[in-house]
Every structure is written in C-alpha cells, then in structure tokens.
Amino acid sequence: MSPARTPPEARAAGGRAAEAQPARTVRTVLGEVDPAELGICDAHDHLFLRSPMLPGQELADPDAAAGRLREFRALGGRAVVQWTPYGMGRRPAELAALSRAERVHVVAATGLHQAAHYDRATLRSAGEDPAELFVTEMTDGIAGTGVRAGLIKVAGAFHGIDAHARRTMGAAARAHHRTGAPIAVHLELGTGALDVLDLLCGELEVPPERVILGHLGRSPDQVIQRMAAESGAYLAFDGPSRAHHATDWRLPEQLAVLAVAGFGDRLLLGGDTTVPETPGMAYLLRRLRPRLEVTLGERMVERILVANPARALSFRAP
C-alpha cells in the first residue's frame, strides 16, 4: 500500500532552511502565478483534444474554446487545468492566446495518455525515455512555442497498470524529481488508484501530495476513496454530467463522507470536457456547485474550488 499520509505543511521546514527555499508557484501558459491568485479552478478539463478513440469529436475550435472560457469566467471561474498531454492536439500557442484574451489562467500538461490514444509514430516520437520530453516541455516549452507545461499527465489501465502505464509513470516520476511538477493520473473508470499509489509513491518515491488521482467518482467505492485520501494524494472528482457514470447524484455524498473524515483538503473538482457536447466547466459552476453547497456548505465548496487546487498545482522548481 502507499505511504502514510504526510500533509504538505508537515513537510515544510521552519527557520532559515525554509526561508531559503524559492516560493511555490503555479506554472501557467503565460508564466508563473502566485497560488493565491489562482481563484476558482476547474482542476481537470480540456480546451483542445484529439484522439483516434473519439473520431469526429475533436475539440479543435478556438472560438468554441473561447466561448467556454468566457462562460466559465462569467460564473466566477478564474483558472482551468488542461489535462491534454503530448500528441493529443494541445495547441499551446492558442492556449496562451485564449488565456490572455479571456483573462483565465490556463495550466497545460505534458505527459502521455494510454497507448490507445496514439498511433505508433506519435508514440515513437515521444522518445526512448519520455522523461526527457516531459522535462523539456516543463522547462523550455512545448513544441518550440515557449509555452511551458505546469503538470505531468499519465494514465493507468483498467483495474491496474499495464506495461505502457508503467513506462509512462516511470518517466513521469523521473521528470517530477527533476522539476518538482505535480503528476495527474487518469484512472480508467476510476479504478486502480491503490496500484498507482504503490507504484508512484512507493516504488518511484513521488511524494503523495504531488499526485492528483483523476476520476475517483467513476468507481464509487468509498473505502478505496478513503484509502487514497489517507495516502496524502489529491482526489479529483471530475467528469460530471456523464449519464452513464451516475457521477452527479453520487458526488455530494462521496465528498461529504471524505470531508467529515477530515479529508476536505484533498478534494478537487473538474468538468473534464472531452467532446463538444460535454457541458464541462460552465456546468461545474452553474449546476454542480449549488448542489454541493447544499450538502457541504459554501465554505467547504470554496475550499475545494480555490484553496485545494492552489496547493495541488503549486510547486518549487529544484
């Protein structure tokens, strides 16, 4: 099982050593941002996305992306974390232009998704050791644009970790140790969380508070959710409005159980727009937020939308 939970606060040393450390920042497509300036954050979404698994359903329209950001901002949203990784149509230069025009912070991802989302040539282009690619995109920029990624996104397999996931998670861990960047993990239908923690936080020694587990709500096993929270990792409940996942009606209870157990500081929310018809980030604030406030209270929901992503996404470069 993964390491015991170690709150980020307990890891920070006091005195001169702590004072000598660089300040924590969130790396957006327009540069470094003080975590306190992030504001209400959609912690997992997509403005652009392309995959052979979603033929004809690409997110590739900059005007549509601008419209989604505009609506999100009108509802109080101030930051969006785009989990689209390498080779899936990120369009970094347009992410920067949209962020500037719509006045919404955007965090871009490096990393690799499941192998099924790529053709062989694209996978080969990531190199023998994808960690080198991940580090370059975190430090120098994506595809020569100078737009830098702010997190590393990888993916597990259904109820476990296949060879591709082991390779990409190993690369993500090496890149994390060189850059300090957080690692976001797609859990297939919400499964495999403990296996991922055993690998990343146990074998590969990534601090649990640098790991964000995505899609926990898609497998509504509250025991697994609590065990994952106890590790110290962040739990992203993302992908509302999916009729076949029943995520919306289960979500208030799942979050309430974790909050009452003392894990309110581990929770994140995201819209996860994957195809043009997904309500996504606007739905997150327009419909889901009021429902969660009834169950959790306004202060806890604000914590999940503001304070938690500010901590989860911020890091100090070594």
Short mmCIF file of C-alpha atoms in Angstrom, two decimals:
data_model
loop_
_atom_site.label_atom_id
_atom_site.label_comp_id
_atom_site.label_asym_id
_atom_site.label_seq_id
_atom_site.Cartn_x
_atom_site.Cartn_y
_atom_site.Cartn_z
CA MET A 1 0.00 0.00 0.00
CA SER A 2 1.08 3.59 -0.50
CA PRO A 3 2.95 5.61 2.15
CA ALA A 4 1.15 7.04 5.15
CA ARG A 5 -0.36 10.42 4.66
CA THR A 6 2.05 13.32 5.16
CA PRO A 7 0.38 16.74 4.93
CA PRO A 8 2.32 19.27 2.85
CA GLU A 9 2.50 21.56 5.87
CA ALA A 10 4.43 18.93 7.82
CA ARG A 11 6.98 18.61 5.05
CA ALA A 12 7.95 22.30 5.11
CA ALA A 13 10.83 23.00 7.49
CA GLY A 14 10.87 26.10 9.64
CA GLY A 15 13.67 28.60 10.19
CA ARG A 16 16.36 29.62 7.77
CA ALA A 17 16.17 26.48 5.59
CA ALA A 18 12.53 27.15 4.78
CA GLU A 19 13.19 30.83 4.19
CA ALA A 20 15.93 29.99 1.69
CA GLN A 21 13.59 27.93 -0.47
CA PRO A 22 12.05 29.56 -3.56
CA ALA A 23 8.40 30.47 -3.33
CA ARG A 24 5.85 27.98 -4.60
CA THR A 25 4.23 28.99 -7.88
CA VAL A 26 1.68 27.67 -10.34
CA ARG A 27 3.10 27.43 -13.85
CA THR A 28 0.52 28.66 -16.36
CA VAL A 29 0.75 29.05 -20.13
CA LEU A 30 1.51 32.75 -19.57
CA GLY A 31 4.11 32.18 -16.87
CA GLU A 32 4.40 31.76 -13.13
CA VAL A 33 1.45 32.73 -10.93
CA ASP A 34 1.24 33.11 -7.16
CA PRO A 35 -1.06 30.28 -5.94
CA ALA A 36 -3.12 32.86 -4.05
CA GLU A 37 -4.03 34.47 -7.38
CA LEU A 38 -5.41 31.30 -8.98
CA GLY A 39 -9.02 31.76 -7.83
CA ILE A 40 -11.86 29.36 -8.58
CA CYS A 41 -10.31 26.50 -10.50
CA ASP A 42 -11.63 23.78 -12.77
CA ALA A 43 -8.92 21.28 -11.83
CA HIS A 44 -9.39 18.96 -14.83
CA ASP A 45 -10.68 20.00 -18.22
CA HIS A 46 -9.81 20.15 -21.91
CA LEU A 47 -9.96 23.10 -24.27
CA PHE A 48 -8.38 21.14 -27.12
CA LEU A 49 -8.34 17.37 -27.51
CA ARG A 50 -7.82 14.89 -30.34
CA SER A 51 -7.81 11.09 -30.13
CA PRO A 52 -8.34 8.17 -32.53
CA MET A 53 -10.73 6.85 -29.88
CA LEU A 54 -13.01 9.86 -30.47
CA PRO A 55 -13.19 10.18 -34.27
CA GLY A 56 -15.13 13.21 -35.47
CA GLN A 57 -15.48 14.56 -31.92
CA GLU A 58 -12.32 16.61 -31.70
CA LEU A 59 -12.09 19.73 -29.57
CA ALA A 60 -10.30 21.84 -32.16
CA ASP A 61 -12.27 25.08 -32.47
CA PRO A 62 -10.57 28.10 -30.83
CA ASP A 63 -13.79 30.12 -30.95
CA ALA A 64 -15.68 27.37 -29.12
CA ALA A 65 -12.88 27.16 -26.56
CA ALA A 66 -13.04 30.93 -26.07
CA GLY A 67 -16.78 30.69 -25.55
CA ARG A 68 -16.37 28.04 -22.86
CA LEU A 69 -13.76 30.13 -21.06
CA ARG A 70 -15.93 33.24 -21.31
CA GLU A 71 -18.93 31.48 -19.81
CA PHE A 72 -16.76 29.97 -17.08
CA ARG A 73 -15.35 33.37 -16.15
CA ALA A 74 -18.83 34.93 -16.10
CA LEU A 75 -19.76 32.35 -13.45
CA GLY A 76 -16.75 33.26 -11.31
CA GLY A 77 -14.18 30.83 -12.74
CA ARG A 78 -10.60 32.07 -12.89
CA ALA A 79 -8.41 29.04 -13.72
CA VAL A 80 -8.61 25.90 -15.86
CA VAL A 81 -6.21 22.96 -15.84
CA GLN A 82 -5.98 21.40 -19.28
CA TRP A 83 -5.04 17.72 -18.87
CA THR A 84 -4.48 17.16 -22.60
CA PRO A 85 -0.97 15.62 -22.84
CA TYR A 86 1.58 15.18 -25.62
CA GLY A 87 0.35 14.16 -29.06
CA MET A 88 -3.35 14.85 -28.47
CA GLY A 89 -3.84 18.26 -30.04
CA ARG A 90 -2.89 20.62 -27.21
CA ARG A 91 -2.30 23.71 -29.41
CA PRO A 92 -0.08 25.50 -26.85
CA ALA A 93 0.19 28.83 -28.67
CA GLU A 94 -3.60 29.08 -28.86
CA LEU A 95 -3.91 28.15 -25.18
CA ALA A 96 -1.73 31.15 -24.37
CA ALA A 97 -3.71 33.45 -26.66
CA LEU A 98 -7.02 32.29 -25.17
CA SER A 99 -5.75 32.70 -21.61
CA ARG A 100 -4.68 36.25 -22.35
CA ALA A 101 -7.83 37.21 -24.24
CA GLU A 102 -10.34 35.68 -21.83
CA ARG A 103 -8.41 36.54 -18.65
CA VAL A 104 -8.49 32.99 -17.32
CA HIS A 105 -5.39 31.23 -16.02
CA VAL A 106 -4.66 28.06 -18.01
CA VAL A 107 -2.31 25.30 -16.89
CA ALA A 108 -1.13 22.98 -19.69
CA ALA A 109 0.03 19.38 -19.38
CA THR A 110 2.90 17.37 -20.66
CA GLY A 111 2.88 13.57 -20.31
CA LEU A 112 1.34 10.66 -22.18
CA HIS A 113 -2.13 9.11 -22.08
CA GLN A 114 -2.96 5.43 -22.62
CA ALA A 115 -1.39 3.86 -25.72
CA ALA A 116 -4.81 3.54 -27.37
CA HIS A 117 -4.92 7.33 -27.82
CA TYR A 118 -1.92 7.32 -30.20
CA ASP A 119 -0.73 5.87 -33.45
CA ARG A 120 2.67 4.16 -33.39
CA ALA A 121 4.50 7.07 -34.99
CA THR A 122 3.31 9.51 -32.33
CA LEU A 123 4.31 7.17 -29.51
CA ARG A 124 7.76 6.71 -31.06
CA SER A 125 8.16 10.48 -31.36
CA ALA A 126 8.00 10.76 -27.55
CA GLY A 127 11.47 9.19 -27.46
CA GLU A 128 13.14 6.24 -25.79
CA ASP A 129 12.80 7.93 -22.42
CA PRO A 130 9.71 10.18 -22.36
CA ALA A 131 11.05 11.81 -19.20
CA GLU A 132 13.32 13.91 -21.40
CA LEU A 133 10.31 15.16 -23.36
CA PHE A 134 8.37 15.88 -20.18
CA VAL A 135 11.24 17.87 -18.66
CA THR A 136 11.77 19.85 -21.86
CA GLU A 137 8.09 20.78 -22.05
CA MET A 138 8.13 21.80 -18.38
CA THR A 139 11.29 23.90 -18.60
CA ASP A 140 11.83 25.10 -22.19
CA GLY A 141 8.32 24.92 -23.60
CA ILE A 142 6.06 22.82 -25.80
CA ALA A 143 7.00 22.31 -29.47
CA GLY A 144 9.22 25.39 -29.63
CA THR A 145 6.47 27.80 -28.55
CA GLY A 146 7.98 28.76 -25.22
CA VAL A 147 4.64 27.86 -23.59
CA ARG A 148 5.54 25.68 -20.63
CA ALA A 149 3.55 22.83 -19.10
CA GLY A 150 2.56 23.05 -15.44
CA LEU A 151 1.87 19.40 -14.69
CA ILE A 152 2.57 15.90 -15.98
CA LYS A 153 -0.40 13.76 -17.04
CA VAL A 154 -0.26 9.96 -17.30
CA ALA A 155 -2.87 7.19 -17.19
CA GLY A 156 -3.48 3.83 -15.60
CA ALA A 157 -5.14 0.80 -17.17
CA PHE A 158 -8.47 -0.75 -16.16
CA HIS A 159 -8.05 -2.12 -12.61
CA GLY A 160 -4.28 -1.99 -12.79
CA ILE A 161 -1.11 -0.84 -14.52
CA ASP A 162 -0.13 -2.24 -17.90
CA ALA A 163 3.35 -2.07 -19.46
CA HIS A 164 2.66 1.26 -21.16
CA ALA A 165 1.40 2.81 -17.93
CA ARG A 166 4.42 1.53 -16.01
CA ARG A 167 6.73 3.07 -18.61
CA THR A 168 4.99 6.44 -18.68
CA MET A 169 4.60 6.62 -14.89
CA GLY A 170 8.29 5.84 -14.50
CA ALA A 171 9.08 8.67 -16.90
CA ALA A 172 6.67 10.98 -15.05
CA ALA A 173 8.35 10.19 -11.74
CA ARG A 174 11.81 10.92 -13.15
CA ALA A 175 10.54 14.18 -14.61
CA HIS A 176 8.91 15.09 -11.30
CA HIS A 177 12.15 14.53 -9.40
CA ARG A 178 13.93 16.88 -11.83
CA THR A 179 11.28 19.61 -11.99
CA GLY A 180 9.09 19.31 -8.88
CA ALA A 181 5.96 19.28 -11.05
CA PRO A 182 2.76 17.58 -9.89
CA ILE A 183 1.62 14.37 -11.60
CA ALA A 184 -2.02 13.97 -12.66
CA VAL A 185 -3.27 10.43 -13.27
CA HIS A 186 -6.22 9.33 -15.38
CA LEU A 187 -7.75 6.32 -13.60
CA GLU A 188 -9.65 4.23 -16.14
CA LEU A 189 -13.29 4.27 -14.96
CA GLY A 190 -11.95 5.30 -11.56
CA THR A 191 -10.10 2.02 -10.94
CA GLY A 192 -6.55 1.12 -9.95
CA ALA A 193 -5.95 4.00 -7.53
CA LEU A 194 -4.05 1.96 -4.95
CA ASP A 195 -1.88 0.28 -7.59
CA VAL A 196 -0.98 3.71 -8.94
CA LEU A 197 -0.07 4.96 -5.47
CA ASP A 198 2.02 1.86 -4.77
CA LEU A 199 4.00 2.48 -7.96
CA LEU A 200 4.33 6.27 -7.95
CA CYS A 201 4.60 6.96 -4.22
CA GLY A 202 6.09 3.67 -3.09
CA GLU A 203 8.46 2.28 -5.71
CA LEU A 204 9.15 5.57 -7.51
CA GLU A 205 9.23 7.79 -4.38
CA VAL A 206 7.00 10.60 -5.58
CA PRO A 207 5.59 12.44 -2.53
CA PRO A 208 1.85 11.64 -2.31
CA GLU A 209 0.91 15.31 -2.14
CA ARG A 210 2.42 15.74 -5.62
CA VAL A 211 -0.07 13.23 -7.11
CA ILE A 212 -3.58 14.02 -8.34
CA LEU A 213 -5.82 10.98 -8.93
CA GLY A 214 -8.48 11.64 -11.56
CA HIS A 215 -11.95 10.15 -11.98
CA LEU A 216 -12.33 8.72 -8.47
CA GLY A 217 -16.10 9.26 -8.68
CA ARG A 218 -16.48 6.88 -11.60
CA SER A 219 -15.87 3.91 -9.31
CA PRO A 220 -17.91 4.86 -6.23
CA ASP A 221 -16.04 2.65 -3.78
CA GLN A 222 -15.87 4.82 -0.70
CA VAL A 223 -13.36 2.53 1.01
CA ILE A 224 -10.89 2.91 -1.85
CA GLN A 225 -11.53 6.64 -1.96
CA ARG A 226 -10.74 6.96 1.74
CA MET A 227 -7.60 4.83 1.45
CA ALA A 228 -6.43 7.00 -1.43
CA ALA A 229 -7.11 10.15 0.60
CA GLU A 230 -5.21 8.72 3.57
CA SER A 231 -2.12 8.43 1.38
CA GLY A 232 -1.97 12.23 1.09
CA ALA A 233 -2.71 12.33 -2.65
CA TYR A 234 -5.30 14.69 -4.09
CA LEU A 235 -8.57 13.17 -5.30
CA ALA A 236 -10.11 14.76 -8.39
CA PHE A 237 -13.83 14.19 -8.82
CA ASP A 238 -14.11 15.16 -12.46
CA GLY A 239 -16.43 14.41 -15.33
CA PRO A 240 -19.87 15.46 -14.11
CA SER A 241 -22.86 15.31 -16.44
CA ARG A 242 -21.98 11.84 -17.74
CA ALA A 243 -25.29 9.98 -17.93
CA HIS A 244 -23.63 6.56 -17.96
CA HIS A 245 -21.42 7.23 -14.94
CA ALA A 246 -24.05 8.49 -12.49
CA THR A 247 -21.40 10.86 -11.22
CA ASP A 248 -23.68 13.76 -10.31
CA TRP A 249 -26.12 12.15 -7.92
CA ARG A 250 -23.41 10.20 -6.07
CA LEU A 251 -20.96 13.07 -5.80
CA PRO A 252 -22.40 15.06 -2.86
CA GLU A 253 -22.44 12.01 -0.60
CA GLN A 254 -18.97 10.88 -1.66
CA LEU A 255 -17.46 14.29 -0.97
CA ALA A 256 -19.36 14.66 2.31
CA VAL A 257 -18.08 11.33 3.63
CA LEU A 258 -14.49 12.32 2.83
CA ALA A 259 -14.88 15.83 4.25
CA VAL A 260 -16.39 14.58 7.52
CA ALA A 261 -13.50 12.10 7.81
CA GLY A 262 -11.06 15.02 7.68
CA PHE A 263 -10.01 14.89 4.02
CA GLY A 264 -11.63 18.09 2.80
CA ASP A 265 -8.16 19.42 1.96
CA ARG A 266 -7.55 16.55 -0.52
CA LEU A 267 -10.54 17.15 -2.82
CA LEU A 268 -10.63 18.71 -6.29
CA LEU A 269 -13.39 19.26 -8.87
CA GLY A 270 -13.23 19.32 -12.66
CA GLY A 271 -15.55 19.48 -15.66
CA ASP A 272 -13.50 17.20 -18.00
CA THR A 273 -14.81 18.41 -21.36
CA THR A 274 -13.89 15.58 -23.76
CA VAL A 275 -16.26 16.09 -26.70
CA PRO A 276 -18.07 19.21 -27.95
CA GLU A 277 -21.37 18.21 -26.33
CA THR A 278 -19.91 17.96 -22.80
CA PRO A 279 -21.34 20.70 -20.51
CA GLY A 280 -17.95 20.81 -18.82
CA MET A 281 -16.56 23.80 -16.97
CA ALA A 282 -19.66 26.00 -17.08
CA TYR A 283 -21.84 23.16 -15.80
CA LEU A 284 -19.39 22.68 -12.95
CA LEU A 285 -20.18 26.13 -11.57
CA ARG A 286 -23.71 26.73 -12.83
CA ARG A 287 -25.30 23.43 -11.78
CA LEU A 288 -22.93 21.33 -9.68
CA ARG A 289 -21.62 23.99 -7.31
CA PRO A 290 -25.06 24.96 -5.91
CA ARG A 291 -25.96 21.30 -5.34
CA LEU A 292 -22.71 20.66 -3.49
CA GLU A 293 -23.21 23.76 -1.34
CA VAL A 294 -26.47 22.29 -0.06
CA THR A 295 -24.64 19.19 1.19
CA LEU A 296 -21.18 20.50 2.05
CA GLY A 297 -21.77 24.17 2.78
CA GLU A 298 -20.39 27.15 0.90
CA ARG A 299 -17.08 27.28 2.81
CA MET A 300 -16.15 23.68 2.02
CA VAL A 301 -17.06 24.06 -1.65
CA GLU A 302 -14.97 27.23 -1.88
CA ARG A 303 -12.10 25.33 -0.28
CA ILE A 304 -12.38 22.58 -2.89
CA LEU A 305 -12.53 25.06 -5.77
CA VAL A 306 -9.94 27.59 -4.57
CA ALA A 307 -7.57 26.59 -1.77
CA ASN A 308 -7.07 22.94 -2.69
CA PRO A 309 -6.11 23.40 -6.35
CA ALA A 310 -3.80 26.27 -5.39
CA ARG A 311 -1.85 23.81 -3.22
CA ALA A 312 -2.13 20.84 -5.56
CA LEU A 313 -0.81 22.72 -8.59
CA SER A 314 1.90 24.81 -6.95
CA PHE A 315 5.49 23.66 -6.67
CA ARG A 316 9.05 24.80 -6.19
CA ALA A 317 11.41 24.06 -9.04
CA PRO A 318 14.53 22.30 -7.65
#
